[in-house]
Short mmCIF file of C-alpha atoms and ligand atoms in Angstrom, two decimals:
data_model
loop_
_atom_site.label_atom_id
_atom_site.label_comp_id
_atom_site.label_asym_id
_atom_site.label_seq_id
_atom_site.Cartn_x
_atom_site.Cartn_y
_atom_site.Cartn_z
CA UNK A 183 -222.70 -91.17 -69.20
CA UNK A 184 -222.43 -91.29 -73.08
CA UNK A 185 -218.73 -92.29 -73.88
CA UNK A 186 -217.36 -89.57 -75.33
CA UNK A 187 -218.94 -87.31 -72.52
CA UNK A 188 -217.26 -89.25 -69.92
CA UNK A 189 -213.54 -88.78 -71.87
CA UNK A 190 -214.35 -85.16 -71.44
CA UNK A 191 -214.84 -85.56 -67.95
CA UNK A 192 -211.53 -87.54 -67.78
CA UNK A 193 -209.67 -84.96 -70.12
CA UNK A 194 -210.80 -82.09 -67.74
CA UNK A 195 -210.06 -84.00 -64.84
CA UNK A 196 -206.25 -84.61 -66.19
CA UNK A 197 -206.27 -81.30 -66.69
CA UNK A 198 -207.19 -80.35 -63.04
CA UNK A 199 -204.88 -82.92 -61.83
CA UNK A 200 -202.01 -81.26 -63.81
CA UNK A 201 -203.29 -77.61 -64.03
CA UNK A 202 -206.04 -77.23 -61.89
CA UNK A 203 -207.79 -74.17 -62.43
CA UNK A 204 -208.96 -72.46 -58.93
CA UNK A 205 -211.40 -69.42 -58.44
CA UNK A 206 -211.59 -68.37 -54.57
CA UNK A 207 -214.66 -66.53 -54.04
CA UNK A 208 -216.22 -63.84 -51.40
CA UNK A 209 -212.83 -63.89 -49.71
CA UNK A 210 -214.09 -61.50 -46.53
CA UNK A 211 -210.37 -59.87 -46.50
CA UNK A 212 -207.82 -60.05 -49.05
CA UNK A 213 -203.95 -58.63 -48.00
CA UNK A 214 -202.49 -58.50 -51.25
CA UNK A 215 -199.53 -56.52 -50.42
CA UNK A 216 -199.83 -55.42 -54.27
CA UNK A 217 -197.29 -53.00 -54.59
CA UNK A 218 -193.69 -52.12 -56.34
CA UNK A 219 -191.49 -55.29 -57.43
CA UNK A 220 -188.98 -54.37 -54.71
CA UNK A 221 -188.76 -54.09 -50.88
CA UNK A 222 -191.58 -52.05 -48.80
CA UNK A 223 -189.55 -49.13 -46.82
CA UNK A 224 -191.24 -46.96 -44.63
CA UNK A 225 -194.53 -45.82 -45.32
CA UNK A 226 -194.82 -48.29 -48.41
CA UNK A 227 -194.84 -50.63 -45.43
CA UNK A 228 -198.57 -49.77 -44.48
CA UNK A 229 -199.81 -50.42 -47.30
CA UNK A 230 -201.15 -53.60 -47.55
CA UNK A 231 -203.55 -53.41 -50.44
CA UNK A 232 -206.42 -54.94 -48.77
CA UNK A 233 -209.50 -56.13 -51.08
CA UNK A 234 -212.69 -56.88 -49.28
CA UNK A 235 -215.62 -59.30 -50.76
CA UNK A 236 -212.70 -60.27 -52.77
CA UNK A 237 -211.65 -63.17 -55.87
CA UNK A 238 -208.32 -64.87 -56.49
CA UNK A 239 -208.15 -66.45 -59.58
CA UNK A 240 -205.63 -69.59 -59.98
CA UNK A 241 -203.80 -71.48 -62.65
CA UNK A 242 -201.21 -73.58 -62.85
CA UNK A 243 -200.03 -73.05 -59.68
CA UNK A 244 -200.05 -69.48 -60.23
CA UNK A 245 -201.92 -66.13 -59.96
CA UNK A 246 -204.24 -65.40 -62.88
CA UNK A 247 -206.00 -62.26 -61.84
CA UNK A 248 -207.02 -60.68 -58.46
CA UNK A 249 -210.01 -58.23 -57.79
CA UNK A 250 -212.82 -57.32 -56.02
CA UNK A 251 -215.82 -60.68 -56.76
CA UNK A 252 -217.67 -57.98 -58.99
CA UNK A 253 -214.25 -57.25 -61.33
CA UNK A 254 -213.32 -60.94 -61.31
CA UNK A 255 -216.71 -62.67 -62.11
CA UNK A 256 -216.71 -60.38 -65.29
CA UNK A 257 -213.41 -61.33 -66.79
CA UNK A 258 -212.92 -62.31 -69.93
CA UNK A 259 -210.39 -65.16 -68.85
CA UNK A 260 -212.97 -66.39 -66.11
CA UNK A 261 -215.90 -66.60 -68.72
CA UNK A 262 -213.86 -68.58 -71.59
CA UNK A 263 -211.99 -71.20 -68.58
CA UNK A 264 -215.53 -71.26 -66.84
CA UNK A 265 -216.40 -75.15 -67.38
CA UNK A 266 -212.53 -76.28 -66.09
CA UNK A 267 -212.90 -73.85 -62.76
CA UNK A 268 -213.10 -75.42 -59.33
CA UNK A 269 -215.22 -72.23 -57.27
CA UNK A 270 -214.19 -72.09 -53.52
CA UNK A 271 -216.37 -69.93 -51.67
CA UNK A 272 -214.23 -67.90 -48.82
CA UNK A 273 -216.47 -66.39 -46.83
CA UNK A 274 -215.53 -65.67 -43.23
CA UNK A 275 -212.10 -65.75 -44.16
CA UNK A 276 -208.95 -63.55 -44.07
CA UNK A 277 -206.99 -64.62 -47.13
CA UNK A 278 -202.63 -63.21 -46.85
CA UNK A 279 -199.68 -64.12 -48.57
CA UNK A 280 -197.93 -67.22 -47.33
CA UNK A 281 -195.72 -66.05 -44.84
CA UNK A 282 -191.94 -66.00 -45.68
CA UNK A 283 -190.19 -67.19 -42.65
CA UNK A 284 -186.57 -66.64 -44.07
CA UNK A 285 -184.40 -67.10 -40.99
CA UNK A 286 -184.54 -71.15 -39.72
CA UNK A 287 -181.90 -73.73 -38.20
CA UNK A 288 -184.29 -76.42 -38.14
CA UNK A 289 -181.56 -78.90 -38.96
CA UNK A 290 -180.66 -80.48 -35.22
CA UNK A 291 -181.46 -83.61 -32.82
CA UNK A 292 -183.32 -82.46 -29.69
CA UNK A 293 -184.61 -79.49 -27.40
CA UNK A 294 -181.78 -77.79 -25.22
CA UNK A 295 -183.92 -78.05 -22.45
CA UNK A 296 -180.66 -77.77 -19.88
CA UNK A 297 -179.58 -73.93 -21.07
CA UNK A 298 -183.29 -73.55 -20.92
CA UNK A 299 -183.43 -73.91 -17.14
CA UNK A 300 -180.16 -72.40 -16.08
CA UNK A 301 -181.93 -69.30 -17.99
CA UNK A 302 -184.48 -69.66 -15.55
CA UNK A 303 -182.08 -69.84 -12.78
CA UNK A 304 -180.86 -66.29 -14.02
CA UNK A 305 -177.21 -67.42 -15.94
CA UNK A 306 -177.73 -65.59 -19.56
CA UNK A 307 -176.88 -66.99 -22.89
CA UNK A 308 -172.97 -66.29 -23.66
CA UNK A 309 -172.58 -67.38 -19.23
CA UNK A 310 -174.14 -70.70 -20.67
CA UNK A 311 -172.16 -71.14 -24.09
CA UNK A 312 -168.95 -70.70 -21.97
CA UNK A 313 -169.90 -73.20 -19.92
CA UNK A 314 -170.39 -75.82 -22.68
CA UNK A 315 -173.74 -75.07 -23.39
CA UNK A 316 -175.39 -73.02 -26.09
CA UNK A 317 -174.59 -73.75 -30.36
CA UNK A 318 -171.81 -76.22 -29.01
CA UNK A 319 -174.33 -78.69 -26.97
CA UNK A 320 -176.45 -79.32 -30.09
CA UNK A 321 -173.09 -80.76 -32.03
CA UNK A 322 -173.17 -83.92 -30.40
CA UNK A 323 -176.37 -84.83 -31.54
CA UNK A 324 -176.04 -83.66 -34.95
CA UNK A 325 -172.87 -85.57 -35.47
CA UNK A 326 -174.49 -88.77 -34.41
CA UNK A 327 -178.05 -88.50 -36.00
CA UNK A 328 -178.38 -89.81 -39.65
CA UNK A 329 -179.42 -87.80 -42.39
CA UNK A 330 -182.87 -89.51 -42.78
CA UNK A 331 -183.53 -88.78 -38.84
CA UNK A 332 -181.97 -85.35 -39.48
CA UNK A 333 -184.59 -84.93 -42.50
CA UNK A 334 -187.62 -86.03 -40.55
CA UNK A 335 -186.52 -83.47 -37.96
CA UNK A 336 -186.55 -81.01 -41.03
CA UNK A 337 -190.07 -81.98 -42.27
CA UNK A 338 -191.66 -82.00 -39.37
CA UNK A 339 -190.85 -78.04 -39.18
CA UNK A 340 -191.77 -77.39 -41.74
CA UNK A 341 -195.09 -79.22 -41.77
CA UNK A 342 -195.50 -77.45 -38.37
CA UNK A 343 -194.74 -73.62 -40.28
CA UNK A 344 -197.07 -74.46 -43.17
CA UNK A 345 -199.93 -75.44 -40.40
CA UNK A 346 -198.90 -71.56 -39.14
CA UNK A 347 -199.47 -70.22 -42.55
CA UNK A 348 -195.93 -70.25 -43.82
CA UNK A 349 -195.14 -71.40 -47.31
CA UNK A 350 -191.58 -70.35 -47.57
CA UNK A 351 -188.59 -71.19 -45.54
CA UNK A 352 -184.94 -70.16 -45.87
CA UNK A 353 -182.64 -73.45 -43.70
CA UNK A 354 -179.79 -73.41 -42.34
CA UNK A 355 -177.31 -75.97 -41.52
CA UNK A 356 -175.01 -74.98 -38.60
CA UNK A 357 -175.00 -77.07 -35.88
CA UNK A 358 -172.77 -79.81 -37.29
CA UNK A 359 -169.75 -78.31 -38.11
CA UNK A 360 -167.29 -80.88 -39.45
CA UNK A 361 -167.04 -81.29 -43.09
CA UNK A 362 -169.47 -84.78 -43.15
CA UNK A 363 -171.94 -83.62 -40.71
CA UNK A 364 -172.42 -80.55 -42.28
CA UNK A 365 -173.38 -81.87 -45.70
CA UNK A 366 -175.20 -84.32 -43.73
CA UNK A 367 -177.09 -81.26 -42.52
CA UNK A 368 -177.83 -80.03 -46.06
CA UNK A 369 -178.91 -83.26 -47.47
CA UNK A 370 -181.32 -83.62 -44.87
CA UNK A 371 -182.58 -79.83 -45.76
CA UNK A 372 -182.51 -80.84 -49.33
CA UNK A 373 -184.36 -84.31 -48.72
CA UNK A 374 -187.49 -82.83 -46.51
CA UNK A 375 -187.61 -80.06 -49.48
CA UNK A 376 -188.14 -82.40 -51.69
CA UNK A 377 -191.28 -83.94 -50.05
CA UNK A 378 -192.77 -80.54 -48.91
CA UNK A 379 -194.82 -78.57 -51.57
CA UNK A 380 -193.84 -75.35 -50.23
CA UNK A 381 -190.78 -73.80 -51.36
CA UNK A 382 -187.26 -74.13 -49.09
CA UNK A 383 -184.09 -71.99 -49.44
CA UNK A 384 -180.68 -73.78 -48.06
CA UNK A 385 -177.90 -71.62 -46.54
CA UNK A 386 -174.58 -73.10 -45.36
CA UNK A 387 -174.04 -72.25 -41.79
CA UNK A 388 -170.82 -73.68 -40.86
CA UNK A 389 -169.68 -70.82 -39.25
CA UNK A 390 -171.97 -71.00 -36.63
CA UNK A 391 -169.41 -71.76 -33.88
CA UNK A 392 -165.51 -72.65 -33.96
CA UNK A 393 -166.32 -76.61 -32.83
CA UNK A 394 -164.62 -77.59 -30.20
CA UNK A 395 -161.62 -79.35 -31.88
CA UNK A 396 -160.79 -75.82 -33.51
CA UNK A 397 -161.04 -74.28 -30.38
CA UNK A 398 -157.26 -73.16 -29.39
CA UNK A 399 -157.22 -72.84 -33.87
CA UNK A 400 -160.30 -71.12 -34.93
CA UNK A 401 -158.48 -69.83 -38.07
CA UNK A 402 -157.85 -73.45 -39.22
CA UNK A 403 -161.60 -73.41 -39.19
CA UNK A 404 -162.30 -70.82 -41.11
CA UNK A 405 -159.49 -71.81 -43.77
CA UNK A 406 -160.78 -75.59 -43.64
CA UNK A 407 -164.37 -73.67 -44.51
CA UNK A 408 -163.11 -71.64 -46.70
CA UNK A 409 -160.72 -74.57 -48.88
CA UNK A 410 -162.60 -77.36 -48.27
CA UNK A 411 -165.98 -77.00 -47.28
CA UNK A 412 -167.01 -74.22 -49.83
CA UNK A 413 -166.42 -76.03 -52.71
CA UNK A 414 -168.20 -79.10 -51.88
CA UNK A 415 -171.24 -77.28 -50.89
CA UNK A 416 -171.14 -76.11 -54.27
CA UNK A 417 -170.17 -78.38 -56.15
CA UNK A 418 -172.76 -80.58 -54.60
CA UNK A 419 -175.91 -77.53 -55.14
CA UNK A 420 -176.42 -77.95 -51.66
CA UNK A 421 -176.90 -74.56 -50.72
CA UNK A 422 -178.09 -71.07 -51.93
CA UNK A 423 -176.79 -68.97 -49.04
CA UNK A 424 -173.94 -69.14 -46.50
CA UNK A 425 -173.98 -67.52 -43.44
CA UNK A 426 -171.58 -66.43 -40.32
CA UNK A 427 -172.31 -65.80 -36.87
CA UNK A 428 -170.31 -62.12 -36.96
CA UNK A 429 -170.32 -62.03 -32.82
CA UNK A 430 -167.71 -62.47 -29.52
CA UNK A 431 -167.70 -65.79 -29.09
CA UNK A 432 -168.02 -66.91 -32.56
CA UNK A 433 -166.56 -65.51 -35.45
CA UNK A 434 -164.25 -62.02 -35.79
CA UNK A 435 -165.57 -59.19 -38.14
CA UNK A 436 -162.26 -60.01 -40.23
CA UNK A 437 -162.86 -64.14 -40.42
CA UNK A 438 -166.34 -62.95 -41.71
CA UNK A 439 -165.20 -61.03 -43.98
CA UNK A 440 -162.80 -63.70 -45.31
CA UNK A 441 -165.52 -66.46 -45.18
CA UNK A 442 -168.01 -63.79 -47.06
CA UNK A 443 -165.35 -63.21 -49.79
CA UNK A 444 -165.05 -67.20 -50.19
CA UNK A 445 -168.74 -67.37 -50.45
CA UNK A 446 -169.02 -64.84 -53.08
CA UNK A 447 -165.42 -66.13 -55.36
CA UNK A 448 -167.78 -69.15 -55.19
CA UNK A 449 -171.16 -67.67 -56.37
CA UNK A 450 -173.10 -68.36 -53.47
CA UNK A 451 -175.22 -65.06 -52.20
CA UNK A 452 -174.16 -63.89 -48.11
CA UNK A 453 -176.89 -63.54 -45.14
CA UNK A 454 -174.92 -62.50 -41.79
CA UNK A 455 -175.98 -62.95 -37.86
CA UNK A 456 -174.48 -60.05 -36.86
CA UNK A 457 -175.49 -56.82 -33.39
CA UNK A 458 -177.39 -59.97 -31.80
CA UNK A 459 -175.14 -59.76 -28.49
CA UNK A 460 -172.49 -56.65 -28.89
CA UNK A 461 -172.34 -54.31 -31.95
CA UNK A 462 -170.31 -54.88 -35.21
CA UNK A 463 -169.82 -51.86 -37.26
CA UNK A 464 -172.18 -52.34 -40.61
CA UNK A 465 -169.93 -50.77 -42.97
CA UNK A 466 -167.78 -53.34 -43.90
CA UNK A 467 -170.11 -56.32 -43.59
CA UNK A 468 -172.11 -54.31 -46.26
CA UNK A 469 -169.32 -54.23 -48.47
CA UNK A 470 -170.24 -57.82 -49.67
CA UNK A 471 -173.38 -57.03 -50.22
CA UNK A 472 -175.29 -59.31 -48.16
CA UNK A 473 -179.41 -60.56 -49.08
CA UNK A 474 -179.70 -59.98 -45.38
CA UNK A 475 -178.53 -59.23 -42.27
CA UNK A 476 -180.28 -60.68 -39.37
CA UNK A 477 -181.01 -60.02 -35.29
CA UNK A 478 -179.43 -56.39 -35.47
CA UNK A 479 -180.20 -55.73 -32.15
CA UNK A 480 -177.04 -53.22 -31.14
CA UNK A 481 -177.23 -50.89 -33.81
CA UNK A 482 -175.45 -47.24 -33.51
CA UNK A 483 -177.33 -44.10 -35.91
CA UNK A 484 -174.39 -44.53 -38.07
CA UNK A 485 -175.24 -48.68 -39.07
CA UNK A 486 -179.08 -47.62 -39.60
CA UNK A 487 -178.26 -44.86 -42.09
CA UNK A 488 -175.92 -47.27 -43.34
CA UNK A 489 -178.14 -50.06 -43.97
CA UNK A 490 -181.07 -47.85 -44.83
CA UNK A 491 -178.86 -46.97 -48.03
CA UNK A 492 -178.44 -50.13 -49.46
CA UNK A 493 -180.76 -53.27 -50.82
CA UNK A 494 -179.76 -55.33 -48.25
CA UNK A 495 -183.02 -56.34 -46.02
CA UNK A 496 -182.88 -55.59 -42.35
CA UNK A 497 -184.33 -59.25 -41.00
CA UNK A 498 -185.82 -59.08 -36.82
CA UNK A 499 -185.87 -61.65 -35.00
CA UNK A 500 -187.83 -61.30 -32.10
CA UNK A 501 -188.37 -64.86 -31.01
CA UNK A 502 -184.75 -64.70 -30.09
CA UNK A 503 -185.28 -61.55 -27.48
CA UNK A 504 -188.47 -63.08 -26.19
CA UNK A 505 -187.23 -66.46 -25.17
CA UNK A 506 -183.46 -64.95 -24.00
CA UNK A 507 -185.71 -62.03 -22.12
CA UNK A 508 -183.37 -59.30 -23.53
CA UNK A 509 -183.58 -56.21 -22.20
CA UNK A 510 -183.70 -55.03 -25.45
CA UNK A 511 -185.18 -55.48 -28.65
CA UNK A 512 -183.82 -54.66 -32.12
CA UNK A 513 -184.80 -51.05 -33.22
CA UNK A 514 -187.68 -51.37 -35.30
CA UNK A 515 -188.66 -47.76 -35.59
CA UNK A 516 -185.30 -46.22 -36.46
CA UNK A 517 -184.85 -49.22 -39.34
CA UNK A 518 -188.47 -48.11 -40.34
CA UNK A 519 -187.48 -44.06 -40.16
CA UNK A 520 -184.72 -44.44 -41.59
CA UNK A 521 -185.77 -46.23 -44.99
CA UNK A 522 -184.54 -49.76 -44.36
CA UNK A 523 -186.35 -52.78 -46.12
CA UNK A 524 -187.01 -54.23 -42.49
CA UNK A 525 -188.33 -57.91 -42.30
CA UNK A 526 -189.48 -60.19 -39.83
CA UNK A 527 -188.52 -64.11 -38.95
CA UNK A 528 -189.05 -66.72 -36.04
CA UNK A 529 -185.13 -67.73 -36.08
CA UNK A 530 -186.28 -71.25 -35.26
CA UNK A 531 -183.71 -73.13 -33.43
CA UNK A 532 -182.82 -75.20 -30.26
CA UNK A 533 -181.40 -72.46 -28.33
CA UNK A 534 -182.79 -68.87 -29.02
CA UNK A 535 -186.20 -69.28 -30.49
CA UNK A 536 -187.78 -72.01 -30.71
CA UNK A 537 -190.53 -71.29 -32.19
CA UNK A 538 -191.88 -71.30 -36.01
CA UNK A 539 -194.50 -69.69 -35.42
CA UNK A 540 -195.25 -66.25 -37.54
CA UNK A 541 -198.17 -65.18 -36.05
CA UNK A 542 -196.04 -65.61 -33.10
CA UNK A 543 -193.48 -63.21 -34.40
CA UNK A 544 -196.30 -61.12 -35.56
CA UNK A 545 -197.83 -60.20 -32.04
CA UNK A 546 -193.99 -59.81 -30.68
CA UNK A 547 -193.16 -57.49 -33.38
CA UNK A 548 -196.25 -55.37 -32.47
CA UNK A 549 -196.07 -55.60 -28.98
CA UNK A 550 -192.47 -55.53 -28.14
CA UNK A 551 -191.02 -53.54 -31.35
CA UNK A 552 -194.02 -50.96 -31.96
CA UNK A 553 -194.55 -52.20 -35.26
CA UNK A 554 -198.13 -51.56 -36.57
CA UNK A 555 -199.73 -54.86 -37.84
CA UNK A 556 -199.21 -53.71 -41.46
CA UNK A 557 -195.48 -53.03 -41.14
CA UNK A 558 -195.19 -56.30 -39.36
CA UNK A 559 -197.07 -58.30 -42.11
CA UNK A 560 -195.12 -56.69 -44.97
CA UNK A 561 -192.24 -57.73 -43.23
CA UNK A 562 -193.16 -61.21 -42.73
CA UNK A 563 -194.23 -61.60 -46.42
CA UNK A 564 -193.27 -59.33 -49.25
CA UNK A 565 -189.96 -58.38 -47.45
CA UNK A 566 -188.97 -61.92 -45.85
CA UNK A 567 -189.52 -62.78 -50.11
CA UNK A 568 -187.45 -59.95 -50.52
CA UNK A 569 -184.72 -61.14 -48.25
CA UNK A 570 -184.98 -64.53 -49.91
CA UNK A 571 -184.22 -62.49 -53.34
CA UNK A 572 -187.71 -64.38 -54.82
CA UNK A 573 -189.28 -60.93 -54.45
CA UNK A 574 -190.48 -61.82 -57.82
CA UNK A 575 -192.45 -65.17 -57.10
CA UNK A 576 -193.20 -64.92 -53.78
CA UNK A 577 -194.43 -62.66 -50.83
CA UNK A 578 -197.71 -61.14 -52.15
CA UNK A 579 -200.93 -61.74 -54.22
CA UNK A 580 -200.89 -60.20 -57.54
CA UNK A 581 -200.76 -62.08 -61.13
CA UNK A 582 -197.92 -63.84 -62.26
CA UNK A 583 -196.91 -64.60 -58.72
CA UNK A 584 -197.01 -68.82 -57.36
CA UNK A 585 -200.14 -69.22 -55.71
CA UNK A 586 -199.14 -69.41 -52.29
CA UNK A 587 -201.30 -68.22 -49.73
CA UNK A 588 -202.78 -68.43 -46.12
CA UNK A 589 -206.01 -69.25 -44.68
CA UNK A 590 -207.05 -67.68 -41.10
CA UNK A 591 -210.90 -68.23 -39.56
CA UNK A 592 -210.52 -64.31 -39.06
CA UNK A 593 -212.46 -61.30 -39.92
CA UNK A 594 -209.52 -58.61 -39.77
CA UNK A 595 -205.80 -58.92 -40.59
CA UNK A 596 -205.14 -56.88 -37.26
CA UNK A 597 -206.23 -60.26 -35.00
CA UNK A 598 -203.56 -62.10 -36.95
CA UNK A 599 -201.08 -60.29 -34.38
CA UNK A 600 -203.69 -59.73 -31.72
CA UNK A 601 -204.66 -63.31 -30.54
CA UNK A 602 -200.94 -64.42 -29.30
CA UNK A 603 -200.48 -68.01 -28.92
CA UNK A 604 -203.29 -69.47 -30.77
CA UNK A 605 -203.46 -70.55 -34.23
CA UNK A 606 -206.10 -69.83 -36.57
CA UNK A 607 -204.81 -70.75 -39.47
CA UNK A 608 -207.27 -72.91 -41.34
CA UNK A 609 -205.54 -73.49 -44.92
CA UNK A 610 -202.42 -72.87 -46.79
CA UNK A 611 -201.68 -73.13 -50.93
CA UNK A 612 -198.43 -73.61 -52.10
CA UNK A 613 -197.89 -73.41 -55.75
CA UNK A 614 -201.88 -73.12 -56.07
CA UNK A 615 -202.81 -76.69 -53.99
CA UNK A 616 -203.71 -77.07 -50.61
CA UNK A 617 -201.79 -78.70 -48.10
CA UNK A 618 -203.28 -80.90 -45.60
CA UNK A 619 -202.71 -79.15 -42.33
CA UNK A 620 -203.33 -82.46 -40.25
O1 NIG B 901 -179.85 -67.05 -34.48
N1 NIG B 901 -177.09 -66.51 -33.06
C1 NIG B 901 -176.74 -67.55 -33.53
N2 NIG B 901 -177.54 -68.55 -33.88
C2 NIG B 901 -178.84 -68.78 -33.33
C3 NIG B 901 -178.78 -69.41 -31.99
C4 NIG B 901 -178.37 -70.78 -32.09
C5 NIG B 901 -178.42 -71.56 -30.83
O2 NIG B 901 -178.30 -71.04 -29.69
O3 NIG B 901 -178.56 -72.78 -30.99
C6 NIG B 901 -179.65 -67.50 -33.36
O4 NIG B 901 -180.10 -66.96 -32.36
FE1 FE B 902 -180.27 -67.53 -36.29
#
């Protein structure tokens, strides 16, 4: 190769190391979820913008331009960047948004295999946390483990959601809770973020439980949360969110409130766990103006019209009813009738769900919650982005947005939720590269 041909070739190589410029081609079935810049309610949720025989155009690790292979091969952008773009022919592939799993605890030390047989024997979830089971029996472990074995627990969740197709997380800590084991928590979330290209958001869980120690004292707890624990979190950056388990057994609706007022005096944004075993009356949890609130499974008419009225998203979890065989799941439809910005998450953790697993969570919310497939995948992208607040980056295909999407060996979105328990995810992009799903 003549010499200054071959810098060329270097200089566009840089370039594509740096930038690389991506065209995906004959994509059999595009979900864009194109639609307004804010959650999908209702109807809005069935309509999932599909583009068959369809192009994605990519640039630095972002959307360029999205259309049907006829509109995108004749675009003016495509025709001057022609020479620099890598073509990927997509044939025989459905092509989604990354999912948006935004409801995790992948931060502990081992399976809690125990509680998972007395289930079996027929003792339920809060019979097993009063018997020393449940949040409290993954403390231990947590307290002991170092952060770098906490973090490798961390990636290797998330390297098993991205090989499921999702490419954004929301972690929680939780399952520490004392003040060095539960920064230890969030510096593990923080370090296997750093080495995974997809995108992670941290929430501070320490009111998952009142630990033991607290136990005859649970407002000490909450005040050494609130005084202590708080500001180090954010003075450190170490977390986005914080959260509270609003339920009997762990925290009242008023030491939520007080934790959720310490959150916000500290500019940290609120997600709740609350209606997951008994109902809590909406109105007041509200009041802070949560991103989320999550499981919802005891709702009365009064909390749906409630929550239908505000921009706080309504977040499923039904992992957590599958694997604790509820009689019950949350009520989809009503959320759905009623206007609420519903979403949809695997609640990965040691003792409810453990699972991360969307297209898991996809067939469950279709099967178990009447969900069509649409509603469910709006809810596990644009909405889960939504519930995230990164509504603007993430959670659907359209220019401007990061370049994070799923590959599935699939002919129709519908088999996404159809095919339970097998995987056919064959590629995921985050930030416009693909991840090695090994
Ligand atoms: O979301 N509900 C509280 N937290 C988890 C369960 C945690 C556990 O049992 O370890 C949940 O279901
Ligand atoms: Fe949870």
């Amino acid at each position: 190769m003549p010499q200054n041909a071959a810098r060329k070739q270097k200089a566009v190589e840089a370039q594509t190391e740096t930038e690389p410029v991506i065209l995906l081609d004959h994509i059999s079935e595009l979900v864009t979820l194109a639609g307004p810049a804010a959650p999908r309610r209702g109807a809005q949720m069935r309509e999932l913008g599909i583009v068959r025989d369809a192009a994605v155009l990519i640039s630095g690790g972002q959307i360029v331009a999205v259309g049907t292979h006829r509109e995108i091969s004749r675009s003016a952008w495509l025709k001057q960047h022609r020479r620099e773009v890598i073509e990927l022919d997509c044939r025989g592939k459905l092509v989604t948004p990354g999912f948006v799993d935004s409801h995790t605890h992948p931060v502990f030390a081992a399976p809690r295999l125990v509680d998972f047989e007395k289930r079996a024997a027929g003792a339920s979830y809060e019979e097993i946390a009063a018997a020393g089971g449940g949040i409290r029996a993954s403390i231990d472990g947590v307290r002991r483990a170092t952060e770098s074995a906490l973090a490798a627990q961390v990636s290797t969740a998330l390297r098993q959601a991205q090989a499921q197709g999702t490419t954004t997380i929301e972690a929680k800590s939780g399952y520490g809770l004392d003040a060095a084991s539960e920064l230890k928590s969030l510096k593990a979330i923080r370090r296997a973020a750093s080495e995974w290209p997809g995108t992670v958001v941290s929430t501070f869980l320490g009111a998952h439980v009142v630990p033991p120690e607290f136990k005859s004292i649970p407002d000490a707890y909450v005040d050494l949360l609130c005084r202590e624990l708080l500001p180090k979190v954010t003075r450190a950056k170490l977390a986005q969110y914080v959260d509270v388990f609003c339920e009997r057994g762990a925290f009242t609706l008023a030491q939520t409130e007080r934790i959720l007022s310490a959150a916000t005096a500290h500019k940290l944004r609120t997600r709740v766990h609350v209606g997951q075993l008994t109902n809590t009356p909406l109105a007041d949890v509200l009041k802070h103006s949560p991103a989320s609130l999550d499981h919802l499974d005891h709702l009365t008419a009064a909390d749906i019209k409630a929550l239908a009225a505000t921009n706080t998203v309504a977040t499923l979890l039904p992992g957590a009813n599958y694997f604790l065989a509820t009689k019950a799941y949350p009520p989809a439809r009503k959320l759905i009738a009623a206007g609420a910005a519903v979403a949809l998450a695997t609640d990965y953790n040691p003792g409810t769900s453990p699972t991360i697993s969307m297209p898991m969570i996809l067939s469950l919310a279709c099967t178990q919650m009447k969900m069509t497939v649409a509603e469910a995948l709006t809810a596990a992208t644009i909405n889960g982005a939504h519930a995230l607040e990164l509504g603007a980056r993430k959670g659907s295909v359209e220019p401007g947005k990061d370049a994070d999407l799923a590959f599935f060996e699939l002919d129709d979105h519908r088999e996404l939720a159809y095919w339970f328990g097998a995987n056919h995810t064959v590629a995921v992009m985050m930030a416009g590269r693909f991840a090695d799903l090994g």
